[in-house]
Amino acid sequence: MIEEKRIVLRNADNIDPEDIKDYLQAGGYRGLEKARSMRTIDLIEEVKKSGLRGRGGAAFNCGLKWSFVPPNRGATFVVCNLDEGEPGTYKDRTIVQKDPQTLLEGMAICAHAINSKQGYIYCRGEYPYVVELLNRAIGQAKEAGVLGDFDIEVRMGAGAYVCGEETALIESLEGHRGEPRFKPPFPGVEGLWGQPTVVNNVETFANLPEIVLNGGEWYAAIGAPNYTGTKVLTLTGDVKNRIFIEVPTTTTLREVVFGFGGGIKDDKKFKAVQVGGTSGGFIPEHLLDTQIDADSMRSIGATLGTGAVFVMDETRDIVDIVTRIAKFFEHESCGKCNPCREGTYRAYEIMKKINQGQAVAQDIDNLTVLGRVMEKACLCGLGQAAPSPTLTTLQHFYPEYQARLRAQ
Amino acid sequence: MTNSIGELEKDAKCIFVIGSNTTENHPVIGMKIKKNVLYNGAKLIVADPRRIDLASIADVYMPHLPGSDVALFNAMMNVIISEGLADENFIAEHTEGYEAMAEVVKKYTPEYAEPITGVPAEKIRQAARIYAESDAAAICYAMGITQHRNGTDNVKSACNLAMLTGNIGRPGTGVDPLRGQNNVQGACDMGGLPTVFTAYQAVTNDAAREKFEKAWGVPLPGHAGTVLTEVINKAHHGDVRALYVLGENPMMSDPDLEHVEEALEKIDFVVVQDIFMSETARFADVVLPGASFAEKDGTFSNTERRVQRVRKAVSPPGQARSDWEIICDLATRMGYPMSYANSEEIFEELRTLTPSYAGMTYQRMEGGGLQWPCPTEVHPGTPFLHKDGNFSRGLGAFTAIDHIDPGEMPDQEYPIRLSTGRSLYHYHTGTMTRRASALNEHVPAAELEINAGQAAEMGIKDGELVKISTRRGSLKMKAKVTDKIARGVAFTTFHFTETPANVLTSAEFLDPVAKIPEYKVSAARIDKLSAEEMTG
Amino acid sequence: MITLTINGREVQTPRGSTILEACQRNGISIPTLCYDPDLRLAGSCRMCVVEVKGRPLYAASCVTPAESNMIIETDSEGIVAARKVILELLAARHHFNCQVCEKNANCTFQDYCYQYGIKESRYEYGHGAIYEITDPNPFLERDYNKCIMCTRCVRACEEITVARAINVKNRGHEAKISTAFDGNLADSPCVFCGQCVMVCPTGALTSRVSAGMGRSYEVDKVLTTCTYCGTGCTFELNVKDDRVVGVTSDRTIVGSPVNKGALCVKGRFGWDFIHANDRLTTPLIKENGEFREASWDEALDLVAQRLGEIKTEHGPDSMAMFTSARVTNEENYLAQKFTRAVLGTNNVDHCARL
């Protein structure tokens, strides 16, 4: 049985999150101290060497992202994405609640790498208590003088799912409608207020103090070679243990669901697991031996995404669940690009029709064609990922759809 | 304009708008200014008694009292000189008359100007610094500067300010009058003035006159003629016996309409050539139907000296004819044959006599028009004048100017300074826009803008009918109670024949040089009407 | 210049251009709805998507930089299918009444539906939001049932006119163009310049002044200079049966050097005075205080005779001519020539002062 490996959660329940002294005692801010003794170019190199990839969903190489920030372009910004809007995900909140200083230290390390004086934490609107906690943590860090001339402000979102997308998040931070921007230019070159900006997820930042302290090679040796390190997962749905865990990325889904999760509740049979959040693909039993690293997940049409693990037992109605998901995307589409604004709306209409037993085979064809276009043609990740539950369930659970069709 | 419209969109780093409600009267120029300010970071200074749209995005807004422009300019220059912000190299190399100007300006400290202008001294300082410290600053003005008894002084003050800071002769700098009529520039360029032939060649200049005599084959008078406003006065005295009015409407546009009416009635023979039976045409002995801009070919010259084509799109209605055809026919009947196949032939003739237009042809104008001076057919035209500070007259001349009060200062009987002008939705005397269905539906009547605080004291509500009176006459119109106009000032438009604002204005105080009437300041009073009067 | 391959053909384009620009330079047409060369890019309609070899997603060509050695397909099966789906999605919400639509035959959306053979939409499952046409202004009609949410109007309002009167309200399928609090345009910062009408690719925004007066294919467009203020904006008079039925913008720098297509409310919507019922159509002579119609010969002979008499009797300086800032240079030239050479006086002036 594989065991948890705690890096970002190393201090969880071992220290008092409200007291920076505890954090310092546990070795906190030594990573930052070391980072500040390094040349920025070496620091970025070290992070690259670690192989750390973004923990927000897109899984982009962290050091590489930082290296895109051009020098001498005026002010730069470090932005932490704590929008955590995926239903079933609570890992970022957990990390911050258990150990807020590790996030601040991670952001300060990034700030040193890109020569930034200002950081922002964009916090999910539903987490007002986290905002308070963070503000207290920032206050303590300032008082202790550990952040130096790097300042961090917490800003609250207003409940738009799309603001988890980094450019929509930036628009929102600037006070505009939360709508994604086209890329390029990437935020690293032209982000907040048009200035170079690094946007990373909480978990990504929280990995950094240990990476700097122990070296990139140390980290690279953990987990899968192409997606190194650990991943924090949150288990929800019909699983015995609804818990959060941090495991090496070599862990398989079966180990997650049946090992850490303890298997299906009430000893029912497993039907499917959706990984990564609402937009994640549905994974059937025969693919459960896949590793959770992002590339392996992608290879089976799924996403690691934010690490939400939603388990469904044999009694679950796939078509009904996908209909609800379609409704979610119809509601959360920002309305900017055509295929998403119109596509999520029509996809929901078709799913409703199927769910109500009114659909014919042509409707499923229409839905499939629509999904395939959305995946490739939408402006941002929301629209591109929205069809994933539909398309993966049509692939793995087609009989359930077929059974719903109207007799012709 | 010394410079080009396009420069206000990108090259100007600071724009000083004074006496121009640009977004209403030159909307497309207003758009360019806003774009420069909001998206390119240009600074904006606005001076206007009304808090016009541009004021809302201005770095400094100065609500100066009508008729206090010279004091405001002088105070800004006082700050610039005393704080060492003047461009001494430019002054030394390209100008003359600095000492005398500086001497006059000395007493115009911002504190001295504050009670005259109504603008806090600190704002004047801010404005002066922003203007002077900018790399390229442009001054835009319109009738708010010129329609004063000292309009010429106002314009010269603007020139003083520009020269003092070397803001002339480079892209984005300059002194830019925004001209109010589509072809007012062209009418001037073409010698539609009593003192000059085309391209400002003086009628009193023998060589110039000989040139035109030779070209036109007749002897020409060598003494200057009479300006429009004085023609009306002369008519009063029986010295003008015949008047030919081509597409003008003095019975709406001229000051003191009662005075104009009497004059027109005294003239023996009045010909009016127009597209509508205008207020003036009613006084004519003969009315000749002309063609609108859509019904003829030719050229217009815009405010940035760009000559562009006008093209015939439709036929004139009924027997109406192009104005040039009518003039030719009449001249021929009077024994001076004029015959042209088309407007291009006229242009070909006029460019041989007009140095600044000499290089222009209809063919060349196809590519977006040409800006004068354009002396030869290979000359590309001139986007901005006085390049590198080389003035056409040699050295740029500073003028020492003192503030004078408007002709009519407010007093107990007439305590308000009334200003007149245009609105976005109408144009000049309304001859066209009152007949443009959508415009007239949207804004069917004039309003009198009154300061909100003052209206409250008088018990006047927004939309209430009030009486506005001057020593010349009075009108009833709806009050528009607003905080966008300074206390002690009122404003209305002169578009509406039902409420012809020029019954209120004065023909008494003309600028001594330009003979412009003081439309921007008439001492006036506003009276609340009794319930009876309101319905009646 | 960089070299890349588009549809199997090696082409060149300046460094820094987008894929769309590279295509346009090389005569390859790409459909666009939200793209407007004078406006900030949106990249939102996704009609201009192309396939870039090695990239998993389709690239919106209007916002994707062209890179050296890129291999691009602009009309692959997948791309055509994507465009069809996008058009069908828009068609499912668009209110087609082309037979009476002002934009008929001048509608980008209609053109693409034709080009891609969109006879019906697979996605017309239910109707979209139905919007009432309620804005009471006399200038422009807003019909959101035809809106395809390209946001060109929003960007034109923001960037050309800088009025910032409209923006997108609501989210997802409920998104619509709106003034603040969805009020009437007249109560917003709107200045009715009609720049939104100019850039709208469908019949969602049209001129009320021109409504019903002529189809785009029935009118001739005559480029000319505006008759109002001194800015010197140029525009096209739309002419049908010898009548002006509308004003449109020529947006090229050659056709519109001053305003690049931008106009104000008077220029775009204030032209119907040209055909006002009370235009003067015949010379008039006043007799006993009343005007009567006259022929040109009679009227001009009378004028010639009277001016001649007065000149003889009172001298040339007893006469004056008010020429006009309204008429052409050629006419002003002749007016002063007439005054000086025929009347023999310099008493010529115009309203420059007024």
PDB file of N, CA, C and O in Angstrom, chain A residues 162 177-178 182 184 333-339 341-342 345-346 349-350 363 366 369-370 375-379 384, chain C residues 41-46 56-58 63 65 82 85 89-90 92-93 122-123 125-127 148-149 168 170-173:
ATOM      1  N   VAL A 162     -15.505  31.162 -14.029  1.00  0.00           N
ATOM      2  CA  VAL A 162     -14.516  31.421 -15.075  1.00  0.00           C
ATOM      3  C   VAL A 162     -13.329  32.214 -14.548  1.00  0.00           C
ATOM      4  O   VAL A 162     -12.259  32.222 -15.126  1.00  0.00           O
ATOM      5  N   ARG A 177     -15.324  43.001 -16.140  1.00  0.00           N
ATOM      6  CA  ARG A 177     -16.078  41.758 -16.206  1.00  0.00           C
ATOM      7  C   ARG A 177     -15.098  40.601 -16.201  1.00  0.00           C
ATOM      8  O   ARG A 177     -14.066  40.657 -16.851  1.00  0.00           O
ATOM      9  N   GLY A 178     -15.446  39.542 -15.495  1.00  0.00           N
ATOM     10  CA  GLY A 178     -14.588  38.375 -15.489  1.00  0.00           C
ATOM     11  C   GLY A 178     -14.711  37.613 -16.791  1.00  0.00           C
ATOM     12  O   GLY A 178     -15.570  36.753 -16.943  1.00  0.00           O
ATOM     13  N   PHE A 182      -7.593  36.597 -24.807  1.00  0.00           N
ATOM     14  CA  PHE A 182      -6.945  35.643 -25.706  1.00  0.00           C
ATOM     15  C   PHE A 182      -5.449  35.612 -25.393  1.00  0.00           C
ATOM     16  O   PHE A 182      -4.891  36.569 -24.857  1.00  0.00           O
ATOM     17  N   PRO A 184      -1.551  34.200 -27.093  1.00  0.00           N
ATOM     18  CA  PRO A 184      -0.781  35.269 -26.480  1.00  0.00           C
ATOM     19  C   PRO A 184      -1.434  36.632 -26.711  1.00  0.00           C
ATOM     20  O   PRO A 184      -2.280  36.710 -27.577  1.00  0.00           O
ATOM     21  N   SER A 333     -20.762  29.912 -18.136  1.00  0.00           N
ATOM     22  CA  SER A 333     -20.148  30.495 -19.332  1.00  0.00           C
ATOM     23  C   SER A 333     -20.200  32.017 -19.202  1.00  0.00           C
ATOM     24  O   SER A 333     -21.226  32.575 -18.829  1.00  0.00           O
ATOM     25  N   CYS A 334     -19.084  32.661 -19.518  1.00  0.00           N
ATOM     26  CA  CYS A 334     -19.078  34.118 -19.345  1.00  0.00           C
ATOM     27  C   CYS A 334     -19.810  34.808 -20.478  1.00  0.00           C
ATOM     28  O   CYS A 334     -20.222  35.947 -20.354  1.00  0.00           O
ATOM     29  N   GLY A 335     -19.934  34.132 -21.617  1.00  0.00           N
ATOM     30  CA  GLY A 335     -20.664  34.732 -22.730  1.00  0.00           C
ATOM     31  C   GLY A 335     -19.787  35.429 -23.743  1.00  0.00           C
ATOM     32  O   GLY A 335     -20.278  36.022 -24.691  1.00  0.00           O
ATOM     33  N   LYS A 336     -18.488  35.342 -23.572  1.00  0.00           N
ATOM     34  CA  LYS A 336     -17.627  36.096 -24.489  1.00  0.00           C
ATOM     35  C   LYS A 336     -17.523  35.416 -25.858  1.00  0.00           C
ATOM     36  O   LYS A 336     -17.767  36.042 -26.878  1.00  0.00           O
ATOM     37  N   CYS A 337     -17.138  34.145 -25.889  1.00  0.00           N
ATOM     38  CA  CYS A 337     -16.936  33.526 -27.204  1.00  0.00           C
ATOM     39  C   CYS A 337     -18.155  32.731 -27.628  1.00  0.00           C
ATOM     40  O   CYS A 337     -18.866  32.141 -26.820  1.00  0.00           O
ATOM     41  N   ASN A 338     -18.380  32.745 -28.933  1.00  0.00           N
ATOM     42  CA  ASN A 338     -19.583  32.116 -29.491  1.00  0.00           C
ATOM     43  C   ASN A 338     -19.745  30.649 -29.119  1.00  0.00           C
ATOM     44  O   ASN A 338     -20.809  30.267 -28.639  1.00  0.00           O
ATOM     45  N   PRO A 339     -18.733  29.799 -29.387  1.00  0.00           N
ATOM     46  CA  PRO A 339     -18.981  28.373 -29.178  1.00  0.00           C
ATOM     47  C   PRO A 339     -19.322  28.038 -27.729  1.00  0.00           C
ATOM     48  O   PRO A 339     -20.130  27.136 -27.482  1.00  0.00           O
ATOM     49  N   ARG A 341     -20.618  30.344 -25.307  1.00  0.00           N
ATOM     50  CA  ARG A 341     -21.867  30.999 -24.892  1.00  0.00           C
ATOM     51  C   ARG A 341     -23.077  30.255 -25.456  1.00  0.00           C
ATOM     52  O   ARG A 341     -24.028  29.940 -24.738  1.00  0.00           O
ATOM     53  N   GLU A 342     -23.032  29.982 -26.756  1.00  0.00           N
ATOM     54  CA  GLU A 342     -24.165  29.309 -27.388  1.00  0.00           C
ATOM     55  C   GLU A 342     -24.091  27.800 -27.179  1.00  0.00           C
ATOM     56  O   GLU A 342     -25.107  27.136 -27.008  1.00  0.00           O
ATOM     57  N   TYR A 345     -25.187  26.427 -23.774  1.00  0.00           N
ATOM     58  CA  TYR A 345     -26.643  26.580 -23.681  1.00  0.00           C
ATOM     59  C   TYR A 345     -27.356  25.461 -24.435  1.00  0.00           C
ATOM     60  O   TYR A 345     -28.273  24.817 -23.923  1.00  0.00           O
ATOM     61  N   ARG A 346     -26.898  25.220 -25.664  1.00  0.00           N
ATOM     62  CA  ARG A 346     -27.548  24.183 -26.473  1.00  0.00           C
ATOM     63  C   ARG A 346     -27.222  22.791 -25.929  1.00  0.00           C
ATOM     64  O   ARG A 346     -28.057  21.892 -25.980  1.00  0.00           O
ATOM     65  N   GLU A 349     -29.569  22.101 -23.293  1.00  0.00           N
ATOM     66  CA  GLU A 349     -30.893  21.819 -23.863  1.00  0.00           C
ATOM     67  C   GLU A 349     -30.986  20.370 -24.352  1.00  0.00           C
ATOM     68  O   GLU A 349     -31.972  19.670 -24.100  1.00  0.00           O
ATOM     69  N   ILE A 350     -29.920  19.943 -25.036  1.00  0.00           N
ATOM     70  CA  ILE A 350     -29.947  18.577 -25.576  1.00  0.00           C
ATOM     71  C   ILE A 350     -29.877  17.561 -24.439  1.00  0.00           C
ATOM     72  O   ILE A 350     -30.615  16.563 -24.433  1.00  0.00           O
ATOM     73  N   ASP A 363     -29.994  13.627 -31.971  1.00  0.00           N
ATOM     74  CA  ASP A 363     -29.639  14.600 -30.929  1.00  0.00           C
ATOM     75  C   ASP A 363     -28.273  14.277 -30.338  1.00  0.00           C
ATOM     76  O   ASP A 363     -27.482  15.174 -30.052  1.00  0.00           O
ATOM     77  N   ASN A 366     -25.714  15.391 -32.750  1.00  0.00           N
ATOM     78  CA  ASN A 366     -25.558  16.851 -32.685  1.00  0.00           C
ATOM     79  C   ASN A 366     -24.720  17.256 -31.474  1.00  0.00           C
ATOM     80  O   ASN A 366     -23.856  18.135 -31.563  1.00  0.00           O
ATOM     81  N   VAL A 369     -21.014  16.352 -32.161  1.00  0.00           N
ATOM     82  CA  VAL A 369     -20.391  17.306 -33.089  1.00  0.00           C
ATOM     83  C   VAL A 369     -20.096  18.612 -32.357  1.00  0.00           C
ATOM     84  O   VAL A 369     -19.002  19.179 -32.458  1.00  0.00           O
ATOM     85  N   LEU A 370     -21.069  19.062 -31.596  1.00  0.00           N
ATOM     86  CA  LEU A 370     -20.909  20.319 -30.847  1.00  0.00           C
ATOM     87  C   LEU A 370     -19.737  20.214 -29.873  1.00  0.00           C
ATOM     88  O   LEU A 370     -18.880  21.104 -29.808  1.00  0.00           O
ATOM     89  N   GLU A 375     -14.348  21.729 -27.851  1.00  0.00           N
ATOM     90  CA  GLU A 375     -13.050  21.342 -27.310  1.00  0.00           C
ATOM     91  C   GLU A 375     -11.893  22.074 -27.987  1.00  0.00           C
ATOM     92  O   GLU A 375     -10.882  22.371 -27.370  1.00  0.00           O
ATOM     93  N   LYS A 376     -12.069  22.313 -29.302  1.00  0.00           N
ATOM     94  CA  LYS A 376     -10.953  22.869 -30.058  1.00  0.00           C
ATOM     95  C   LYS A 376     -11.094  24.353 -30.369  1.00  0.00           C
ATOM     96  O   LYS A 376     -10.118  25.020 -30.673  1.00  0.00           O
ATOM     97  N   ALA A 377     -12.320  24.851 -30.344  1.00  0.00           N
ATOM     98  CA  ALA A 377     -12.523  26.201 -30.867  1.00  0.00           C
ATOM     99  C   ALA A 377     -12.841  27.242 -29.806  1.00  0.00           C
ATOM    100  O   ALA A 377     -12.835  28.433 -30.103  1.00  0.00           O
ATOM    101  N   CYS A 378     -13.114  26.824 -28.586  1.00  0.00           N
ATOM    102  CA  CYS A 378     -13.477  27.827 -27.579  1.00  0.00           C
ATOM    103  C   CYS A 378     -12.262  28.665 -27.172  1.00  0.00           C
ATOM    104  O   CYS A 378     -11.124  28.240 -27.303  1.00  0.00           O
ATOM    105  N   LEU A 379     -12.566  29.838 -26.667  1.00  0.00           N
ATOM    106  CA  LEU A 379     -11.508  30.792 -26.328  1.00  0.00           C
ATOM    107  C   LEU A 379     -10.692  30.358 -25.114  1.00  0.00           C
ATOM    108  O   LEU A 379      -9.482  30.503 -25.088  1.00  0.00           O
ATOM    109  N   GLN A 384     -13.419  24.853 -23.543  1.00  0.00           N
ATOM    110  CA  GLN A 384     -12.711  23.704 -24.115  1.00  0.00           C
ATOM    111  C   GLN A 384     -12.955  22.443 -23.291  1.00  0.00           C
ATOM    112  O   GLN A 384     -13.020  21.338 -23.830  1.00  0.00           O
TER     113      GLN A 384
ATOM    114  N   LEU C  41      -8.671  44.013 -30.415  1.00  0.00           N
ATOM    115  CA  LEU C  41      -9.048  42.655 -30.797  1.00  0.00           C
ATOM    116  C   LEU C  41      -9.868  42.007 -29.692  1.00  0.00           C
ATOM    117  O   LEU C  41      -9.644  42.243 -28.513  1.00  0.00           O
ATOM    118  N   ALA C  42     -10.814  41.151 -30.101  1.00  0.00           N
ATOM    119  CA  ALA C  42     -11.605  40.425 -29.123  1.00  0.00           C
ATOM    120  C   ALA C  42     -11.280  38.933 -29.176  1.00  0.00           C
ATOM    121  O   ALA C  42     -11.173  38.265 -28.156  1.00  0.00           O
ATOM    122  N   GLY C  43     -11.115  38.422 -30.372  1.00  0.00           N
ATOM    123  CA  GLY C  43     -10.815  36.996 -30.517  1.00  0.00           C
ATOM    124  C   GLY C  43     -11.955  36.129 -30.042  1.00  0.00           C
ATOM    125  O   GLY C  43     -11.749  35.000 -29.603  1.00  0.00           O
ATOM    126  N   SER C  44     -13.181  36.634 -30.117  1.00  0.00           N
ATOM    127  CA  SER C  44     -14.281  35.928 -29.458  1.00  0.00           C
ATOM    128  C   SER C  44     -15.262  35.225 -30.386  1.00  0.00           C
ATOM    129  O   SER C  44     -15.967  34.338 -29.937  1.00  0.00           O
ATOM    130  N   CYS C  45     -15.337  35.615 -31.657  1.00  0.00           N
ATOM    131  CA  CYS C  45     -16.379  34.974 -32.477  1.00  0.00           C
ATOM    132  C   CYS C  45     -15.945  33.593 -32.921  1.00  0.00           C
ATOM    133  O   CYS C  45     -16.774  32.744 -33.204  1.00  0.00           O
ATOM    134  N   ARG C  46     -14.667  33.359 -33.000  1.00  0.00           N
ATOM    135  CA  ARG C  46     -14.051  32.075 -33.346  1.00  0.00           C
ATOM    136  C   ARG C  46     -14.354  31.634 -34.769  1.00  0.00           C
ATOM    137  O   ARG C  46     -14.109  30.488 -35.124  1.00  0.00           O
ATOM    138  N   PRO C  56      -2.835  21.362 -30.452  1.00  0.00           N
ATOM    139  CA  PRO C  56      -4.049  20.576 -30.262  1.00  0.00           C
ATOM    140  C   PRO C  56      -5.330  21.385 -30.488  1.00  0.00           C
ATOM    141  O   PRO C  56      -6.345  20.822 -30.870  1.00  0.00           O
ATOM    142  N   LEU C  57      -5.262  22.698 -30.243  1.00  0.00           N
ATOM    143  CA  LEU C  57      -6.470  23.520 -30.361  1.00  0.00           C
ATOM    144  C   LEU C  57      -6.462  24.276 -31.680  1.00  0.00           C
ATOM    145  O   LEU C  57      -5.420  24.530 -32.263  1.00  0.00           O
ATOM    146  N   TYR C  58      -7.653  24.654 -32.135  1.00  0.00           N
ATOM    147  CA  TYR C  58      -7.731  25.557 -33.278  1.00  0.00           C
ATOM    148  C   TYR C  58      -7.278  26.940 -32.807  1.00  0.00           C
ATOM    149  O   TYR C  58      -7.527  27.332 -31.666  1.00  0.00           O
ATOM    150  N   VAL C  63      -6.049  36.718 -33.649  1.00  0.00           N
ATOM    151  CA  VAL C  63      -5.268  37.059 -32.456  1.00  0.00           C
ATOM    152  C   VAL C  63      -4.031  36.175 -32.290  1.00  0.00           C
ATOM    153  O   VAL C  63      -3.316  36.299 -31.299  1.00  0.00           O
ATOM    154  N   PRO C  65      -0.347  35.165 -33.353  1.00  0.00           N
ATOM    155  CA  PRO C  65       0.785  35.652 -34.148  1.00  0.00           C
ATOM    156  C   PRO C  65       1.245  34.596 -35.149  1.00  0.00           C
ATOM    157  O   PRO C  65       1.318  33.406 -34.828  1.00  0.00           O
ATOM    158  N   ALA C  82     -16.203  23.252 -37.854  1.00  0.00           N
ATOM    159  CA  ALA C  82     -16.281  24.144 -36.695  1.00  0.00           C
ATOM    160  C   ALA C  82     -17.021  25.422 -37.049  1.00  0.00           C
ATOM    161  O   ALA C  82     -17.891  25.891 -36.308  1.00  0.00           O
ATOM    162  N   VAL C  85     -20.696  24.814 -37.270  1.00  0.00           N
ATOM    163  CA  VAL C  85     -21.338  24.706 -35.955  1.00  0.00           C
ATOM    164  C   VAL C  85     -21.505  26.093 -35.338  1.00  0.00           C
ATOM    165  O   VAL C  85     -22.553  26.435 -34.785  1.00  0.00           O
ATOM    166  N   LEU C  89     -24.981  27.742 -34.389  1.00  0.00           N
ATOM    167  CA  LEU C  89     -25.278  28.201 -33.027  1.00  0.00           C
ATOM    168  C   LEU C  89     -25.813  29.630 -33.053  1.00  0.00           C
ATOM    169  O   LEU C  89     -26.765  29.966 -32.337  1.00  0.00           O
ATOM    170  N   LEU C  90     -25.186  30.461 -33.880  1.00  0.00           N
ATOM    171  CA  LEU C  90     -25.662  31.844 -33.973  1.00  0.00           C
ATOM    172  C   LEU C  90     -27.013  31.891 -34.669  1.00  0.00           C
ATOM    173  O   LEU C  90     -27.904  32.660 -34.282  1.00  0.00           O
ATOM    174  N   ALA C  92     -29.263  29.792 -34.508  1.00  0.00           N
ATOM    175  CA  ALA C  92     -30.318  29.327 -33.610  1.00  0.00           C
ATOM    176  C   ALA C  92     -30.852  30.461 -32.744  1.00  0.00           C
ATOM    177  O   ALA C  92     -31.960  30.380 -32.219  1.00  0.00           O
ATOM    178  N   ARG C  93     -30.090  31.523 -32.570  1.00  0.00           N
ATOM    179  CA  ARG C  93     -30.580  32.640 -31.757  1.00  0.00           C
ATOM    180  C   ARG C  93     -30.928  33.855 -32.602  1.00  0.00           C
ATOM    181  O   ARG C  93     -31.551  34.793 -32.118  1.00  0.00           O
ATOM    182  N   ARG C 122     -28.898  22.933 -36.627  1.00  0.00           N
ATOM    183  CA  ARG C 122     -29.122  21.714 -35.842  1.00  0.00           C
ATOM    184  C   ARG C 122     -29.409  22.049 -34.376  1.00  0.00           C
ATOM    185  O   ARG C 122     -29.794  21.191 -33.603  1.00  0.00           O
ATOM    186  N   TYR C 123     -29.162  23.298 -34.001  1.00  0.00           N
ATOM    187  CA  TYR C 123     -29.215  23.608 -32.569  1.00  0.00           C
ATOM    188  C   TYR C 123     -30.401  24.459 -32.162  1.00  0.00           C
ATOM    189  O   TYR C 123     -30.403  25.082 -31.110  1.00  0.00           O
ATOM    190  N   TYR C 125     -33.045  24.169 -30.594  1.00  0.00           N
ATOM    191  CA  TYR C 125     -33.841  23.328 -29.699  1.00  0.00           C
ATOM    192  C   TYR C 125     -34.938  24.115 -29.009  1.00  0.00           C
ATOM    193  O   TYR C 125     -36.014  23.631 -28.762  1.00  0.00           O
ATOM    194  N   GLY C 126     -34.593  25.285 -28.656  1.00  0.00           N
ATOM    195  CA  GLY C 126     -35.601  26.157 -28.063  1.00  0.00           C
ATOM    196  C   GLY C 126     -35.211  27.530 -28.510  1.00  0.00           C
ATOM    197  O   GLY C 126     -34.175  27.708 -29.137  1.00  0.00           O
ATOM    198  N   HIS C 127     -36.035  28.498 -28.239  1.00  0.00           N
ATOM    199  CA  HIS C 127     -35.632  29.838 -28.649  1.00  0.00           C
ATOM    200  C   HIS C 127     -34.709  30.446 -27.617  1.00  0.00           C
ATOM    201  O   HIS C 127     -34.748  30.096 -26.450  1.00  0.00           O
ATOM    202  N   ILE C 148     -25.343  39.108 -32.658  1.00  0.00           N
ATOM    203  CA  ILE C 148     -24.531  37.898 -32.543  1.00  0.00           C
ATOM    204  C   ILE C 148     -23.396  38.093 -31.540  1.00  0.00           C
ATOM    205  O   ILE C 148     -22.444  37.321 -31.514  1.00  0.00           O
ATOM    206  N   MET C 149     -23.490  39.122 -30.735  1.00  0.00           N
ATOM    207  CA  MET C 149     -22.566  39.342 -29.623  1.00  0.00           C
ATOM    208  C   MET C 149     -21.098  39.433 -30.054  1.00  0.00           C
ATOM    209  O   MET C 149     -20.212  38.938 -29.368  1.00  0.00           O
ATOM    210  N   VAL C 168     -21.322  44.906 -22.201  1.00  0.00           N
ATOM    211  CA  VAL C 168     -22.030  43.642 -22.119  1.00  0.00           C
ATOM    212  C   VAL C 168     -22.639  43.509 -20.726  1.00  0.00           C
ATOM    213  O   VAL C 168     -21.967  43.764 -19.727  1.00  0.00           O
ATOM    214  N   ASN C 170     -25.032  40.913 -18.147  1.00  0.00           N
ATOM    215  CA  ASN C 170     -25.342  39.493 -17.903  1.00  0.00           C
ATOM    216  C   ASN C 170     -24.239  38.580 -18.443  1.00  0.00           C
ATOM    217  O   ASN C 170     -23.304  39.017 -19.081  1.00  0.00           O
ATOM    218  N   ARG C 171     -24.431  37.273 -18.169  1.00  0.00           N
ATOM    219  CA  ARG C 171     -23.383  36.336 -18.539  1.00  0.00           C
ATOM    220  C   ARG C 171     -23.967  35.199 -19.372  1.00  0.00           C
ATOM    221  O   ARG C 171     -25.179  35.033 -19.481  1.00  0.00           O
ATOM    222  N   GLY C 172     -23.064  34.434 -19.974  1.00  0.00           N
ATOM    223  CA  GLY C 172     -23.472  33.271 -20.733  1.00  0.00           C
ATOM    224  C   GLY C 172     -24.465  33.631 -21.820  1.00  0.00           C
ATOM    225  O   GLY C 172     -24.362  34.681 -22.458  1.00  0.00           O
ATOM    226  N   HIS C 173     -25.432  32.774 -21.991  1.00  0.00           N
ATOM    227  CA  HIS C 173     -26.397  32.981 -23.056  1.00  0.00           C
ATOM    228  C   HIS C 173     -27.287  34.187 -22.799  1.00  0.00           C
ATOM    229  O   HIS C 173     -27.932  34.712 -23.711  1.00  0.00           O
TER     230      HIS C 173
END
